[in-house]
PDB file of C-alpha atoms in Angstrom:
ATOM      1  CA  UNK M   1      34.138 -29.118  34.750  1.00  0.00           C
ATOM      2  CA  UNK M   2      32.176 -29.961  31.587  1.00  0.00           C
ATOM      3  CA  UNK M   3      34.202 -30.323  28.411  1.00  0.00           C
ATOM      4  CA  UNK M   4      33.368 -29.145  24.932  1.00  0.00           C
ATOM      5  CA  UNK M   5      32.241 -32.041  22.764  1.00  0.00           C
ATOM      6  CA  UNK M   6      30.726 -30.149  19.820  1.00  0.00           C
ATOM      7  CA  UNK M   7      30.977 -26.851  18.004  1.00  0.00           C
ATOM      8  CA  UNK M   8      28.488 -24.027  18.290  1.00  0.00           C
ATOM      9  CA  UNK M   9      27.432 -24.638  14.666  1.00  0.00           C
ATOM     10  CA  UNK M  10      26.789 -28.341  15.324  1.00  0.00           C
ATOM     11  CA  UNK M  11      24.710 -27.655  18.411  1.00  0.00           C
ATOM     12  CA  UNK M  12      22.731 -24.916  16.678  1.00  0.00           C
ATOM     13  CA  UNK M  13      21.852 -27.340  13.883  1.00  0.00           C
ATOM     14  CA  UNK M  14      21.005 -30.008  16.453  1.00  0.00           C
ATOM     15  CA  UNK M  15      18.806 -27.551  18.346  1.00  0.00           C
ATOM     16  CA  UNK M  16      16.866 -26.692  15.197  1.00  0.00           C
ATOM     17  CA  UNK M  17      16.318 -30.384  14.487  1.00  0.00           C
ATOM     18  CA  UNK M  18      15.383 -31.046  18.111  1.00  0.00           C
ATOM     19  CA  UNK M  19      12.639 -28.393  18.039  1.00  0.00           C
ATOM     20  CA  UNK M  20      11.588 -29.004  14.436  1.00  0.00           C
ATOM     21  CA  UNK M  21      12.251 -25.342  13.750  1.00  0.00           C
ATOM     22  CA  UNK M  22      13.320 -23.592  10.549  1.00  0.00           C
ATOM     23  CA  UNK M  23      15.855 -20.781  10.366  1.00  0.00           C
ATOM     24  CA  UNK M  24      13.226 -18.143   9.625  1.00  0.00           C
ATOM     25  CA  UNK M  25      11.207 -19.134  12.701  1.00  0.00           C
ATOM     26  CA  UNK M  26      14.323 -19.049  14.864  1.00  0.00           C
ATOM     27  CA  UNK M  27      15.115 -15.583  13.523  1.00  0.00           C
ATOM     28  CA  UNK M  28      11.625 -14.376  14.418  1.00  0.00           C
ATOM     29  CA  UNK M  29      11.681 -15.891  17.898  1.00  0.00           C
ATOM     30  CA  UNK M  30      15.213 -14.782  18.784  1.00  0.00           C
ATOM     31  CA  UNK M  31      15.478 -11.406  17.078  1.00  0.00           C
ATOM     32  CA  UNK M  32      18.711 -12.613  15.436  1.00  0.00           C
ATOM     33  CA  UNK M  33      18.729 -12.078  11.665  1.00  0.00           C
ATOM     34  CA  UNK M  34      18.430 -15.069   9.320  1.00  0.00           C
ATOM     35  CA  UNK M  35      21.651 -13.850   7.701  1.00  0.00           C
ATOM     36  CA  UNK M  36      23.554 -14.183  10.996  1.00  0.00           C
ATOM     37  CA  UNK M  37      21.984 -17.563  11.787  1.00  0.00           C
ATOM     38  CA  UNK M  38      23.088 -18.836   8.370  1.00  0.00           C
ATOM     39  CA  UNK M  39      26.686 -17.847   9.119  1.00  0.00           C
ATOM     40  CA  UNK M  40      26.502 -19.478  12.566  1.00  0.00           C
ATOM     41  CA  UNK M  41      25.301 -22.736  10.992  1.00  0.00           C
ATOM     42  CA  UNK M  42      28.129 -22.683   8.451  1.00  0.00           C
ATOM     43  CA  UNK M  43      30.658 -22.196  11.228  1.00  0.00           C
ATOM     44  CA  UNK M  44      31.772 -18.854   9.799  1.00  0.00           C
ATOM     45  CA  UNK M  45      30.959 -17.031  13.016  1.00  0.00           C
ATOM     46  CA  UNK M  46      30.998 -17.938  16.691  1.00  0.00           C
ATOM     47  CA  UNK M  47      28.047 -16.676  18.687  1.00  0.00           C
ATOM     48  CA  UNK M  48      28.710 -13.891  21.180  1.00  0.00           C
ATOM     49  CA  UNK M  49      27.215 -14.050  24.657  1.00  0.00           C
ATOM     50  CA  UNK M  50      24.081 -12.019  23.909  1.00  0.00           C
ATOM     51  CA  UNK M  51      23.376 -13.934  20.679  1.00  0.00           C
ATOM     52  CA  UNK M  52      23.905 -17.290  22.406  1.00  0.00           C
ATOM     53  CA  UNK M  53      21.451 -16.299  25.121  1.00  0.00           C
ATOM     54  CA  UNK M  54      18.721 -15.235  22.664  1.00  0.00           C
ATOM     55  CA  UNK M  55      19.175 -18.320  20.471  1.00  0.00           C
ATOM     56  CA  UNK M  56      19.169 -20.653  23.478  1.00  0.00           C
ATOM     57  CA  UNK M  57      16.050 -18.995  24.840  1.00  0.00           C
ATOM     58  CA  UNK M  58      14.277 -19.300  21.477  1.00  0.00           C
ATOM     59  CA  UNK M  59      15.243 -22.979  21.176  1.00  0.00           C
ATOM     60  CA  UNK M  60      14.526 -23.629  24.859  1.00  0.00           C
ATOM     61  CA  UNK M  61      17.953 -25.182  25.406  1.00  0.00           C
ATOM     62  CA  UNK M  62      20.707 -24.311  27.849  1.00  0.00           C
ATOM     63  CA  UNK M  63      23.355 -21.802  26.811  1.00  0.00           C
ATOM     64  CA  UNK M  64      26.173 -24.138  27.832  1.00  0.00           C
ATOM     65  CA  UNK M  65      24.788 -26.971  25.692  1.00  0.00           C
ATOM     66  CA  UNK M  66      24.401 -24.644  22.713  1.00  0.00           C
ATOM     67  CA  UNK M  67      28.023 -23.568  23.087  1.00  0.00           C
ATOM     68  CA  UNK M  68      29.076 -27.210  22.744  1.00  0.00           C
ATOM     69  CA  UNK M  69      29.618 -28.311  26.348  1.00  0.00           C
ATOM     70  CA  UNK M  70      28.787 -31.822  27.551  1.00  0.00           C
ATOM     71  CA  UNK M  71      25.722 -30.865  29.591  1.00  0.00           C
ATOM     72  CA  UNK M  72      21.994 -31.648  29.273  1.00  0.00           C
ATOM     73  CA  UNK M  73      20.264 -29.782  26.462  1.00  0.00           C
ATOM     74  CA  UNK M  74      17.165 -28.900  28.460  1.00  0.00           C
ATOM     75  CA  UNK M  75      17.010 -25.375  29.764  1.00  0.00           C
ATOM     76  CA  UNK M  76      16.730 -25.089  33.531  1.00  0.00           C
ATOM     77  CA  UNK M  77      13.524 -23.447  34.659  1.00  0.00           C
ATOM     78  CA  UNK M  78      14.097 -20.364  36.829  1.00  0.00           C
ATOM     79  CA  UNK M  79      13.409 -20.885  40.501  1.00  0.00           C
ATOM     80  CA  UNK M  80      10.401 -18.932  41.638  1.00  0.00           C
ATOM     81  CA  UNK M  81       9.361 -18.450  45.214  1.00  0.00           C
ATOM     82  CA  UNK M  82       5.578 -18.625  45.502  1.00  0.00           C
ATOM     83  CA  UNK M  83       3.597 -17.691  48.573  1.00  0.00           C
ATOM     84  CA  UNK M  84       0.276 -19.480  48.235  1.00  0.00           C
ATOM     85  CA  UNK M  85      -1.227 -17.825  51.271  1.00  0.00           C
ATOM     86  CA  UNK M  86      -1.182 -14.371  49.686  1.00  0.00           C
ATOM     87  CA  UNK M  87      -3.371 -13.151  46.850  1.00  0.00           C
ATOM     88  CA  UNK M  88      -1.984 -10.633  44.345  1.00  0.00           C
ATOM     89  CA  UNK M  89      -2.753  -7.104  45.430  1.00  0.00           C
ATOM     90  CA  UNK M  90      -3.323  -4.034  43.284  1.00  0.00           C
ATOM     91  CA  UNK M  91      -1.154  -1.031  44.247  1.00  0.00           C
ATOM     92  CA  UNK M  92      -3.008   2.043  45.531  1.00  0.00           C
ATOM     93  CA  UNK M  93      -4.214   4.285  42.723  1.00  0.00           C
ATOM     94  CA  UNK M  94      -4.383   1.470  40.161  1.00  0.00           C
ATOM     95  CA  UNK M  95      -7.418  -0.351  38.811  1.00  0.00           C
ATOM     96  CA  UNK M  96      -7.542  -3.973  37.639  1.00  0.00           C
ATOM     97  CA  UNK M  97      -7.582  -4.471  33.874  1.00  0.00           C
ATOM     98  CA  UNK M  98     -11.056  -5.172  32.488  1.00  0.00           C
ATOM     99  CA  UNK M  99     -11.888  -8.348  30.624  1.00  0.00           C
ATOM    100  CA  UNK M 100     -11.369  -7.810  26.919  1.00  0.00           C
ATOM    101  CA  UNK M 101     -12.861  -8.974  23.633  1.00  0.00           C
ATOM    102  CA  UNK M 102     -11.873  -8.540  19.986  1.00  0.00           C
ATOM    103  CA  UNK M 103     -13.598  -6.043  17.678  1.00  0.00           C
ATOM    104  CA  UNK M 104     -12.739  -5.423  14.007  1.00  0.00           C
ATOM    105  CA  UNK M 105     -10.464  -2.516  13.089  1.00  0.00           C
ATOM    106  CA  UNK M 106     -11.968  -1.561   9.746  1.00  0.00           C
ATOM    107  CA  UNK M 107      -9.874   1.381   8.599  1.00  0.00           C
ATOM    108  CA  UNK M 108      -9.135   5.062   9.136  1.00  0.00           C
ATOM    109  CA  UNK M 109     -11.192   8.161   9.874  1.00  0.00           C
ATOM    110  CA  UNK M 110     -10.187  11.813   9.669  1.00  0.00           C
ATOM    111  CA  UNK M 111      -9.640  13.924  12.745  1.00  0.00           C
ATOM    112  CA  UNK M 112      -8.914  16.873  10.494  1.00  0.00           C
ATOM    113  CA  UNK M 113     -10.150  17.444   6.967  1.00  0.00           C
ATOM    114  CA  UNK M 114     -12.455  14.650   5.761  1.00  0.00           C
ATOM    115  CA  UNK M 115     -10.675  11.799   3.994  1.00  0.00           C
ATOM    116  CA  UNK M 116     -11.888   9.213   1.551  1.00  0.00           C
ATOM    117  CA  UNK M 117     -13.656   6.549   3.587  1.00  0.00           C
ATOM    118  CA  UNK M 118     -11.529   3.431   4.056  1.00  0.00           C
ATOM    119  CA  UNK M 119     -13.365   0.317   5.129  1.00  0.00           C
ATOM    120  CA  UNK M 120     -10.909  -2.517   4.674  1.00  0.00           C
ATOM    121  CA  UNK M 121     -10.572  -4.707   7.731  1.00  0.00           C
ATOM    122  CA  UNK M 122      -7.028  -4.333   9.042  1.00  0.00           C
ATOM    123  CA  UNK M 123      -7.351  -6.837  11.863  1.00  0.00           C
ATOM    124  CA  UNK M 124      -8.773  -6.839  15.369  1.00  0.00           C
ATOM    125  CA  UNK M 125      -8.201  -4.728  18.477  1.00  0.00           C
ATOM    126  CA  UNK M 126      -9.069  -5.327  22.107  1.00  0.00           C
ATOM    127  CA  UNK M 127     -12.077  -3.629  23.680  1.00  0.00           C
ATOM    128  CA  UNK M 128     -13.499  -3.989  27.209  1.00  0.00           C
ATOM    129  CA  UNK M 129     -16.303  -6.565  27.238  1.00  0.00           C
ATOM    130  CA  UNK M 130     -18.706  -4.081  28.841  1.00  0.00           C
ATOM    131  CA  UNK M 131     -18.086  -1.437  26.152  1.00  0.00           C
ATOM    132  CA  UNK M 132     -20.995  -1.525  23.697  1.00  0.00           C
ATOM    133  CA  UNK M 133     -19.141  -1.051  20.431  1.00  0.00           C
ATOM    134  CA  UNK M 134     -19.322  -2.707  17.021  1.00  0.00           C
ATOM    135  CA  UNK M 135     -16.022  -1.768  15.384  1.00  0.00           C
ATOM    136  CA  UNK M 136     -12.962   0.451  15.718  1.00  0.00           C
ATOM    137  CA  UNK M 137     -11.327   3.061  13.494  1.00  0.00           C
ATOM    138  CA  UNK M 138      -7.828   4.550  13.499  1.00  0.00           C
ATOM    139  CA  UNK M 139      -7.778   8.339  13.762  1.00  0.00           C
ATOM    140  CA  UNK M 140      -5.815  10.557  11.384  1.00  0.00           C
ATOM    141  CA  UNK M 141      -5.254  14.207  12.268  1.00  0.00           C
ATOM    142  CA  UNK M 142      -5.421  16.519  15.270  1.00  0.00           C
ATOM    143  CA  UNK M 143      -8.867  18.148  15.055  1.00  0.00           C
ATOM    144  CA  UNK M 144     -10.180  16.289  18.133  1.00  0.00           C
ATOM    145  CA  UNK M 145      -7.260  16.744  20.530  1.00  0.00           C
ATOM    146  CA  UNK M 146      -9.420  18.877  22.831  1.00  0.00           C
ATOM    147  CA  UNK M 147     -11.462  15.753  23.519  1.00  0.00           C
ATOM    148  CA  UNK M 148      -8.288  13.754  24.148  1.00  0.00           C
ATOM    149  CA  UNK M 149      -8.305  12.025  20.742  1.00  0.00           C
ATOM    150  CA  UNK M 150      -4.936  12.257  18.983  1.00  0.00           C
ATOM    151  CA  UNK M 151      -3.493  11.228  15.643  1.00  0.00           C
ATOM    152  CA  UNK M 152      -3.002   7.449  15.642  1.00  0.00           C
ATOM    153  CA  UNK M 153      -5.499   6.753  18.427  1.00  0.00           C
ATOM    154  CA  UNK M 154      -8.083   4.009  18.023  1.00  0.00           C
ATOM    155  CA  UNK M 155     -11.704   5.073  18.503  1.00  0.00           C
ATOM    156  CA  UNK M 156     -14.503   2.617  19.262  1.00  0.00           C
ATOM    157  CA  UNK M 157     -17.793   3.085  17.393  1.00  0.00           C
ATOM    158  CA  UNK M 158     -21.292   1.839  18.204  1.00  0.00           C
ATOM    159  CA  UNK M 159     -23.458   1.690  15.086  1.00  0.00           C
ATOM    160  CA  UNK M 160     -26.464   4.025  15.351  1.00  0.00           C
ATOM    161  CA  UNK M 161     -28.017   6.460  12.850  1.00  0.00           C
ATOM    162  CA  UNK M 162     -28.568   9.318  15.312  1.00  0.00           C
ATOM    163  CA  UNK M 163     -26.696  10.957  18.191  1.00  0.00           C
ATOM    164  CA  UNK M 164     -27.503  13.643  20.745  1.00  0.00           C
ATOM    165  CA  UNK M 165     -26.262  17.186  20.155  1.00  0.00           C
ATOM    166  CA  UNK M 166     -22.651  17.493  21.262  1.00  0.00           C
ATOM    167  CA  UNK M 167     -21.837  13.784  21.038  1.00  0.00           C
ATOM    168  CA  UNK M 168     -18.842  12.614  19.011  1.00  0.00           C
ATOM    169  CA  UNK M 169     -19.697  10.546  15.961  1.00  0.00           C
ATOM    170  CA  UNK M 170     -18.225   8.983  12.856  1.00  0.00           C
ATOM    171  CA  UNK M 171     -19.919  10.833  10.008  1.00  0.00           C
ATOM    172  CA  UNK M 172     -19.889  10.093   6.301  1.00  0.00           C
ATOM    173  CA  UNK M 173     -20.132  13.040   3.900  1.00  0.00           C
ATOM    174  CA  UNK M 174     -20.587  11.590   0.443  1.00  0.00           C
ATOM    175  CA  UNK M 175     -17.550   9.350  -0.071  1.00  0.00           C
ATOM    176  CA  UNK M 176     -15.577  10.929   2.781  1.00  0.00           C
ATOM    177  CA  UNK M 177     -15.576  10.274   6.515  1.00  0.00           C
ATOM    178  CA  UNK M 178     -14.727  12.346   9.565  1.00  0.00           C
ATOM    179  CA  UNK M 179     -14.912  12.215  13.374  1.00  0.00           C
ATOM    180  CA  UNK M 180     -16.502  15.304  14.927  1.00  0.00           C
ATOM    181  CA  UNK M 181     -18.992  16.552  17.513  1.00  0.00           C
ATOM    182  CA  UNK M 182     -22.441  16.684  15.928  1.00  0.00           C
ATOM    183  CA  UNK M 183     -24.839  19.613  16.364  1.00  0.00           C
ATOM    184  CA  UNK M 184     -28.175  19.607  14.548  1.00  0.00           C
ATOM    185  CA  UNK M 185     -29.655  23.096  14.084  1.00  0.00           C
ATOM    186  CA  UNK M 186     -32.965  24.140  12.514  1.00  0.00           C
ATOM    187  CA  UNK M 187     -31.738  24.286   8.939  1.00  0.00           C
ATOM    188  CA  UNK M 188     -28.207  22.892   9.017  1.00  0.00           C
ATOM    189  CA  UNK M 189     -25.934  20.311  10.637  1.00  0.00           C
ATOM    190  CA  UNK M 190     -22.624  21.325  12.188  1.00  0.00           C
ATOM    191  CA  UNK M 191     -19.685  18.946  12.566  1.00  0.00           C
ATOM    192  CA  UNK M 192     -17.539  20.709  15.136  1.00  0.00           C
ATOM    193  CA  UNK M 193     -13.846  19.944  15.827  1.00  0.00           C
ATOM    194  CA  UNK M 194     -12.157  20.070  19.243  1.00  0.00           C
ATOM    195  CA  UNK M 195      -9.241  22.169  18.047  1.00  0.00           C
ATOM    196  CA  UNK M 196      -9.432  25.936  17.317  1.00  0.00           C
ATOM    197  CA  UNK M 197      -7.054  25.469  14.380  1.00  0.00           C
ATOM    198  CA  UNK M 198      -9.865  23.703  12.485  1.00  0.00           C
ATOM    199  CA  UNK M 199     -13.218  25.056  11.308  1.00  0.00           C
ATOM    200  CA  UNK M 200     -16.611  23.416  11.668  1.00  0.00           C
ATOM    201  CA  UNK M 201     -18.043  21.583   8.691  1.00  0.00           C
ATOM    202  CA  UNK M 202     -21.483  22.980   7.843  1.00  0.00           C
ATOM    203  CA  UNK M 203     -24.082  21.292   5.666  1.00  0.00           C
ATOM    204  CA  UNK M 204     -27.342  23.113   4.909  1.00  0.00           C
ATOM    205  CA  UNK M 205     -30.706  21.373   4.763  1.00  0.00           C
ATOM    206  CA  UNK M 206     -30.494  20.881   0.989  1.00  0.00           C
ATOM    207  CA  UNK M 207     -27.076  19.216   1.411  1.00  0.00           C
ATOM    208  CA  UNK M 208     -28.015  16.886   4.272  1.00  0.00           C
ATOM    209  CA  UNK M 209     -28.797  13.953   1.999  1.00  0.00           C
ATOM    210  CA  UNK M 210     -25.035  13.486   1.620  1.00  0.00           C
ATOM    211  CA  UNK M 211     -24.528  13.340   5.408  1.00  0.00           C
ATOM    212  CA  UNK M 212     -24.883  10.037   7.228  1.00  0.00           C
ATOM    213  CA  UNK M 213     -24.047   9.260  10.846  1.00  0.00           C
ATOM    214  CA  UNK M 214     -22.270   5.893  10.923  1.00  0.00           C
ATOM    215  CA  UNK M 215     -22.161   5.602  14.687  1.00  0.00           C
ATOM    216  CA  UNK M 216     -21.359   7.125  18.050  1.00  0.00           C
ATOM    217  CA  UNK M 217     -17.851   7.196  19.511  1.00  0.00           C
ATOM    218  CA  UNK M 218     -18.095   5.362  22.830  1.00  0.00           C
ATOM    219  CA  UNK M 219     -14.404   5.317  23.750  1.00  0.00           C
ATOM    220  CA  UNK M 220     -10.870   5.538  22.452  1.00  0.00           C
ATOM    221  CA  UNK M 221      -7.437   4.146  23.131  1.00  0.00           C
ATOM    222  CA  UNK M 222      -4.425   6.441  23.372  1.00  0.00           C
ATOM    223  CA  UNK M 223      -0.721   5.537  23.441  1.00  0.00           C
ATOM    224  CA  UNK M 224       1.695   7.669  25.436  1.00  0.00           C
ATOM    225  CA  UNK M 225       5.010   8.210  23.745  1.00  0.00           C
TER     226      UNK M 225
END
């Protein structure tokens, strides 16, 4: 049986040095707070089983070695049985994931009352490679729930100045922006919600100079939960 030849604190310090890792990085990788790691390194606390496991996994060392036992430091790779003669199969009723690409997430758009347009790039989101879109917006509000677009969903927009009647579009009204179905009538434009709790936005012909279609909604991403 292997004997203990070092303390948990000593091995934790040695593991950090071995991986060239700082405490803050270890905290991020392991989910253990930097405060707790500091106490472990000082020897104030002994790591419990769940903490030892997470720290060992983050450092890619064996749990026994981290606890101070005289065993190799390297973590044993799990044994995996691979059948090379069988290709992965997709369960009935499921579809394979499409290939994805990154598109910019450039801000928020109202699915309710129009909000001040926000066009600061917040990062990137994934979009299917065959989806013709130029950017994405995060929806705020519940005016489009009838179309399946909920508060917090991400909607993909293809830049174009015109849409067909009934299509969903990102529309700028002066300095505000909203996501609605667009209907162009003889002397006015109607921006119609998909929720009876909200009213259509109407702009008469003399007010249309303030209305600009930014692009057509070509898809959206919804989280369940």
